[in-house]
Coordinates of C-alpha atoms in Angstrom, one line a residue:
M1 CA -12.9 -12.5 12.1
A2 CA -14.7 -15.7 11.0
F3 CA -16.2 -15.3 7.7
P4 CA -20.4 -14.8 7.2
V5 CA -20.9 -16.8 4.2
L6 CA -23.6 -15.5 1.6
A7 CA -25.2 -19.0 0.5
A8 CA -26.6 -18.0 -2.5
C9 CA -22.6 -17.8 -4.1
N10 CA -21.5 -21.0 -5.0
S11 CA -17.8 -21.5 -5.2
D12 CA -17.3 -22.3 -8.6
S13 CA -15.9 -19.5 -11.5
G14 CA -19.7 -19.0 -12.7
G15 CA -20.9 -18.5 -10.0
S16 CA -24.7 -16.6 -9.8
S17 CA -23.7 -14.1 -7.6
A18 CA -19.6 -14.1 -9.1
V19 CA -17.8 -10.6 -8.5
G20 CA -15.0 -9.4 -10.3
V21 CA -11.4 -8.3 -8.8
D22 CA -9.9 -6.5 -11.1
Y23 CA -5.7 -6.6 -9.5
P24 CA -3.9 -3.8 -10.4
R25 CA -0.5 -4.2 -11.6
S26 CA 1.7 -7.9 -11.1
D27 CA 5.1 -6.4 -10.9
T28 CA 6.0 -6.1 -6.9
D29 CA 6.1 -8.3 -4.7
F30 CA 4.0 -6.4 -2.5
W31 CA 1.2 -7.1 -5.1
N32 CA 1.7 -10.5 -6.4
S33 CA 0.8 -11.4 -2.5
Y34 CA -2.3 -9.4 -2.7
I35 CA -3.0 -12.0 -5.3
K36 CA -2.5 -14.7 -3.8
Y37 CA -4.0 -14.2 -0.8
T38 CA -7.6 -12.9 -3.4
P39 CA -8.6 -16.5 -3.9
Q40 CA -7.6 -17.9 -0.8
Y41 CA -9.9 -15.7 1.2
A42 CA -13.0 -16.4 -1.7
K43 CA -12.9 -19.6 -1.4
Q44 CA -13.0 -18.9 2.9
L45 CA -16.7 -17.1 1.6
K46 CA -17.8 -19.3 -1.0
M47 CA -17.6 -16.8 -3.1
S48 CA -17.3 -16.7 -7.4
L49 CA -14.7 -15.2 -8.4
K50 CA -13.7 -12.8 -11.9
T51 CA -10.0 -11.3 -12.0
T52 CA -8.3 -9.4 -14.3
N53 CA -5.2 -7.4 -14.5
S54 CA -5.3 -4.2 -15.6
Q55 CA -1.3 -3.7 -15.0
N56 CA -1.2 -0.2 -14.2
D57 CA -2.9 1.3 -16.8
V58 CA -6.6 3.0 -16.5
A59 CA -7.3 2.4 -19.9
K60 CA -7.1 -1.6 -19.6
L61 CA -9.3 -1.5 -16.4
T62 CA -11.5 0.3 -17.1
A63 CA -11.9 -1.9 -20.0
N64 CA -11.9 -4.6 -18.1
V65 CA -14.9 -3.5 -16.1
Q66 CA -16.9 -3.6 -18.7
T67 CA -15.6 -7.0 -19.0
F68 CA -17.4 -7.6 -15.4
I69 CA -20.3 -6.1 -16.9
S70 CA -21.3 -8.7 -19.7
Q71 CA -19.9 -11.1 -17.6
G72 CA -22.7 -10.3 -15.2
V73 CA -21.0 -9.3 -11.7
K74 CA -22.3 -9.0 -8.5
G75 CA -19.9 -6.7 -7.4
V76 CA -16.3 -5.2 -8.5
A77 CA -13.2 -4.8 -6.4
M78 CA -10.0 -2.5 -8.3
A79 CA -7.2 -0.5 -6.6
P80 CA -7.2 2.6 -9.2
Q81 CA -3.5 3.3 -9.3
D82 CA -4.5 7.1 -11.3
T83 CA -7.0 7.7 -8.5
A84 CA -8.3 10.7 -10.7
A85 CA -9.5 8.8 -13.9
I86 CA -11.0 5.6 -12.3
A87 CA -13.8 9.1 -11.6
P88 CA -16.6 7.8 -15.2
T89 CA -16.0 3.7 -14.4
L90 CA -17.7 4.3 -11.2
D91 CA -20.6 6.1 -12.0
Q92 CA -20.6 3.8 -15.2
L93 CA -20.9 1.1 -11.9
A94 CA -23.2 3.3 -10.0
D95 CA -26.0 3.6 -12.7
K96 CA -25.6 0.0 -13.0
K97 CA -26.1 -0.4 -9.5
I98 CA -23.1 -3.0 -9.0
P99 CA -21.5 -1.5 -5.3
V100 CA -17.8 -1.0 -5.5
V101 CA -15.0 -1.4 -2.4
T102 CA -11.3 0.0 -3.8
V103 CA -8.3 -1.4 -2.2
D104 CA -4.9 1.2 -1.4
T105 CA -6.3 4.3 -3.3
R106 CA -8.9 6.1 -2.9
P107 CA -10.1 7.8 -5.6
D108 CA -10.3 11.4 -6.1
S109 CA -14.0 11.3 -6.6
G110 CA -17.1 9.0 -7.5
K111 CA -18.9 6.7 -5.2
V112 CA -17.8 3.0 -3.0
Y113 CA -19.6 0.7 -1.3
M114 CA -16.1 0.7 1.1
V115 CA -12.4 1.6 0.5
V116 CA -9.8 -0.2 1.9
R117 CA -6.1 0.8 3.3
A118 CA -4.1 1.9 5.5
D119 CA -3.5 5.8 6.3
N120 CA -1.4 6.8 4.2
R121 CA -0.1 10.0 5.7
A122 CA 1.2 7.4 8.9
Y123 CA 3.5 6.1 6.4
G124 CA 4.8 9.3 5.8
E125 CA 4.9 10.1 9.0
K126 CA 6.3 7.3 10.8
A127 CA 9.5 6.9 7.8
C128 CA 9.9 10.9 8.9
Q129 CA 10.4 10.3 12.9
F130 CA 12.7 6.7 12.1
L131 CA 15.1 9.4 9.3
G132 CA 14.7 11.8 11.6
T133 CA 15.2 10.4 15.3
K134 CA 18.1 8.0 13.5
L135 CA 20.0 11.3 11.2
G136 CA 19.3 13.1 15.5
G137 CA 17.2 15.8 13.3
K138 CA 20.5 17.7 11.3
G139 CA 21.4 16.3 7.1
E140 CA 20.3 14.9 4.0
V141 CA 17.3 12.4 3.2
V142 CA 16.2 11.5 -0.7
M143 CA 12.2 10.3 -0.7
L144 CA 11.8 8.4 -3.6
E145 CA 8.0 10.0 -3.8
G146 CA 5.2 7.1 -5.1
D147 CA 3.2 8.8 -8.6
L148 CA 1.7 11.8 -7.8
S149 CA -1.3 11.3 -9.5
S150 CA -2.3 8.8 -6.6
I151 CA -3.6 10.0 -3.7
N152 CA -0.9 7.2 -2.0
G153 CA 1.9 9.0 -3.3
R154 CA 0.3 12.8 -2.5
D155 CA 0.3 11.5 1.2
R156 CA 3.3 10.2 2.1
T157 CA 5.1 12.8 0.0
E158 CA 3.2 15.1 1.7
A159 CA 2.9 14.1 5.3
F160 CA 7.3 13.1 5.3
N161 CA 7.7 16.6 3.9
S162 CA 4.8 18.2 6.7
C163 CA 6.2 16.2 9.4
M164 CA 10.2 16.9 9.3
K165 CA 9.6 20.9 8.1
Q166 CA 7.8 20.3 11.4
N167 CA 9.5 18.0 13.7
F168 CA 13.4 18.0 12.0
P169 CA 13.9 21.4 9.9
G170 CA 18.1 21.1 9.8
V171 CA 17.1 17.4 7.6
K172 CA 17.5 18.7 3.7
V173 CA 14.8 16.3 1.9
Y174 CA 15.4 16.3 -1.7
G175 CA 12.3 14.5 -2.9
E176 CA 12.0 12.1 -6.6
A177 CA 9.3 11.6 -8.6
T178 CA 9.1 8.1 -9.5
N179 CA 6.3 7.4 -10.8
W180 CA 6.3 3.6 -9.1
D181 CA 9.9 2.5 -11.3
G182 CA 12.3 0.7 -10.2
A183 CA 14.7 1.8 -12.7
T184 CA 13.6 5.4 -12.0
A185 CA 14.3 6.0 -8.5
A186 CA 17.8 3.8 -9.2
Q187 CA 18.8 6.0 -11.7
K188 CA 17.4 9.2 -9.8
L189 CA 19.9 7.9 -6.3
Q190 CA 22.4 7.6 -8.1
T191 CA 22.3 10.7 -9.4
D192 CA 21.4 12.3 -5.9
L193 CA 23.9 10.1 -3.6
T194 CA 27.0 11.6 -5.8
A195 CA 25.9 15.5 -6.1
H196 CA 24.9 15.1 -2.2
P197 CA 27.3 12.2 -1.1
G198 CA 26.8 13.4 2.6
I199 CA 22.6 11.7 2.2
K200 CA 22.5 9.4 5.5
G201 CA 18.9 8.7 4.6
V202 CA 16.6 7.2 2.2
Y203 CA 12.6 7.0 2.2
M204 CA 11.1 4.8 -1.0
Q205 CA 7.6 4.7 -0.8
S206 CA 7.6 0.9 -1.7
S207 CA 9.5 -2.0 -2.3
F208 CA 9.2 -1.2 -6.0
A209 CA 12.5 0.4 -5.6
L210 CA 13.9 -1.9 -2.6
S211 CA 16.2 -4.1 -4.9
G212 CA 17.8 -0.7 -7.0
T213 CA 18.1 1.0 -4.1
L214 CA 20.6 -1.7 -2.2
Q215 CA 22.0 -1.9 -5.7
V216 CA 23.0 1.9 -6.1
L217 CA 24.1 2.1 -2.0
K218 CA 26.1 -1.6 -3.0
Q219 CA 28.1 0.7 -6.4
K220 CA 28.7 3.1 -4.2
G221 CA 30.8 1.9 -0.7
L222 CA 28.3 2.4 1.4
L223 CA 25.7 -1.0 1.8
V224 CA 27.6 -1.4 5.2
S225 CA 26.3 -2.4 8.5
P226 CA 24.3 -0.3 10.8
G227 CA 26.6 0.5 12.9
D228 CA 29.6 1.8 10.2
P229 CA 29.8 5.7 10.4
K230 CA 29.0 5.2 6.3
H231 CA 25.8 3.3 6.8
V232 CA 22.6 5.3 4.7
F233 CA 19.6 4.5 7.4
V234 CA 16.7 3.3 4.4
V235 CA 13.2 3.4 5.2
S236 CA 10.7 1.6 2.8
N237 CA 6.9 0.5 2.5
D238 CA 5.0 -2.3 2.6
G239 CA 6.1 -5.5 4.9
I240 CA 7.2 -7.7 2.1
P241 CA 9.4 -10.7 3.1
E242 CA 12.6 -9.6 1.3
E243 CA 12.1 -6.3 2.8
L244 CA 11.9 -8.0 6.9
S245 CA 14.6 -10.9 6.0
D246 CA 17.0 -7.2 5.0
I247 CA 15.7 -5.9 8.4
G248 CA 17.2 -8.8 9.8
A249 CA 20.7 -8.3 7.9
G250 CA 21.0 -4.6 8.3
K251 CA 20.6 -3.6 4.2
I252 CA 17.5 -1.6 5.3
D253 CA 16.8 -0.8 8.5
A254 CA 12.7 0.0 9.0
T255 CA 9.9 -0.8 6.5
V256 CA 6.5 0.3 7.2
S257 CA 3.6 -3.2 7.0
Q258 CA 0.9 -2.0 4.0
P259 CA -0.8 -5.8 4.5
A260 CA -1.9 -7.4 1.5
D261 CA -3.8 -10.4 3.2
L262 CA -5.6 -8.0 5.0
Y263 CA -6.8 -5.6 2.0
A264 CA -7.9 -9.2 0.0
K265 CA -10.0 -10.4 3.3
Y266 CA -11.5 -7.6 3.4
A267 CA -12.1 -6.1 0.2
L268 CA -14.0 -9.3 -0.4
Y269 CA -15.9 -8.8 2.9
Y270 CA -16.4 -6.0 2.2
L271 CA -18.5 -7.3 -1.1
Q272 CA -19.6 -9.8 -0.3
A273 CA -21.8 -7.2 2.7
A274 CA -22.9 -5.2 -0.1
L275 CA -24.3 -8.2 -2.1
D276 CA -26.1 -8.5 2.1
G277 CA -27.3 -4.9 2.3
K278 CA -25.6 -3.7 4.8
T279 CA -24.3 -0.5 5.8
F280 CA -21.7 0.5 8.2
K281 CA -20.8 4.3 10.2
P282 CA -17.8 5.7 11.4
G283 CA -16.1 4.1 14.5
K284 CA -13.0 1.4 15.6
T285 CA -13.9 -2.1 13.8
D286 CA -13.8 -5.5 15.9
H287 CA -10.4 -6.0 13.6
A288 CA -8.8 -3.7 14.8
S289 CA -9.1 -0.9 12.5
T290 CA -10.8 2.0 12.4
I291 CA -13.3 3.6 9.9
I292 CA -13.5 7.1 8.8
Q293 CA -16.0 8.8 6.8
V294 CA -13.7 10.8 3.8
R295 CA -16.2 13.1 2.3
P296 CA -19.8 12.5 1.9
G297 CA -20.8 8.9 1.2
V298 CA -17.6 7.9 0.9
L299 CA -15.8 5.8 3.7
E300 CA -12.3 3.9 4.9
D301 CA -11.9 1.9 6.6
Q302 CA -8.1 2.0 8.1
L303 CA -6.0 -1.6 8.5
S304 CA -2.9 -1.3 11.3
A305 CA 0.6 -1.1 9.4
P306 CA 3.4 -0.8 12.3
L307 CA 7.0 0.6 11.2
V308 CA 9.0 -2.7 11.6
T309 CA 12.6 -1.9 12.6
A310 CA 14.6 -4.7 14.1
D311 CA 14.9 -3.3 17.3
G312 CA 11.1 -2.8 18.1
A313 CA 11.9 0.4 19.7
T314 CA 9.9 3.7 19.3
Y315 CA 11.3 6.5 17.3
G316 CA 9.9 10.1 17.5
G317 CA 7.0 9.1 19.7
V318 CA 6.2 6.1 17.1
A319 CA 5.8 2.8 18.9
S320 CA 7.6 -0.9 16.1
V321 CA 7.0 -4.4 16.6
K322 CA 10.6 -6.3 15.4
N323 CA 10.5 -7.6 11.7
T324 CA 10.6 -11.0 13.4
D325 CA 7.1 -10.8 14.9
T326 CA 4.8 -13.6 13.6
S327 CA 1.5 -10.8 13.3
L328 CA 3.8 -9.6 10.1
W329 CA 1.8 -11.0 7.0
G330 CA 5.1 -10.9 5.8
N331 CA 7.2 -13.6 8.4
H332 CA 4.6 -16.0 7.2
L333 CA 3.4 -15.4 3.9
N334 CA 2.7 -19.5 2.5

């Protein structure tokens, strides 16, 4: 969709309608992609941008917000990884009438103008349906969880477990908390594969675990083609270019494409809407998503996040798209 333009905004970094965007981290391909997209969309909107990086630390995020306030920003976009601890900061911004859009995560409490996020429960359900189908409803899988202090980690974990219990009760799930840390994920996967050599599936809740998972599987002699009986089926989340190429190469089997480009686009779109005094209601949008009310006064725009596979088939009722599909942001990152 074309963006409306705020006439009051300036394209330089010192504009009177500057907005602040805090990047949550820069140590993953997904978030580095988001960081790359954000100034591109700010330029389209002719928005003045102030940026910080909280490096997965809520204390740094709080300090960064104080910096934004001192710089006179008119709105703030953030992606708090600890969704409980950010509440006092949100309260402070609300008191100052500075609208907030949260990206990727939804705060447990506090006022925000809009949450820009995909349905994270659907991530876990899609991964479950794919693995459960591939395993024929029985066997053992490892779930490399994110951080359960994050609503994303909780949603993906709870949905995966619930789906397996309901649809594939013959599948045993070994859940491993990793705090979104690749080294921790690799160590725990190695331990599980040693203790349970019959494991045939891995669900990585984010691409943070991709390189470590492939390394462990290679060391164990399990990084083999999907047609080999020793193959371990791997599902990821994010849809970064490396995942898409790894699906094509048969190294992993599926991912759920989390829209890094649309997170950047609609974070700024809703900040602009807030500055314009616009309001939104639950329902379908004009960009193939649905706005839901998650609690009184808090709306969430749930963007599309498709299951991606090599064959584009349907698994357990979940349709997928091929890893080569040109609609996937990971295939046109530039």
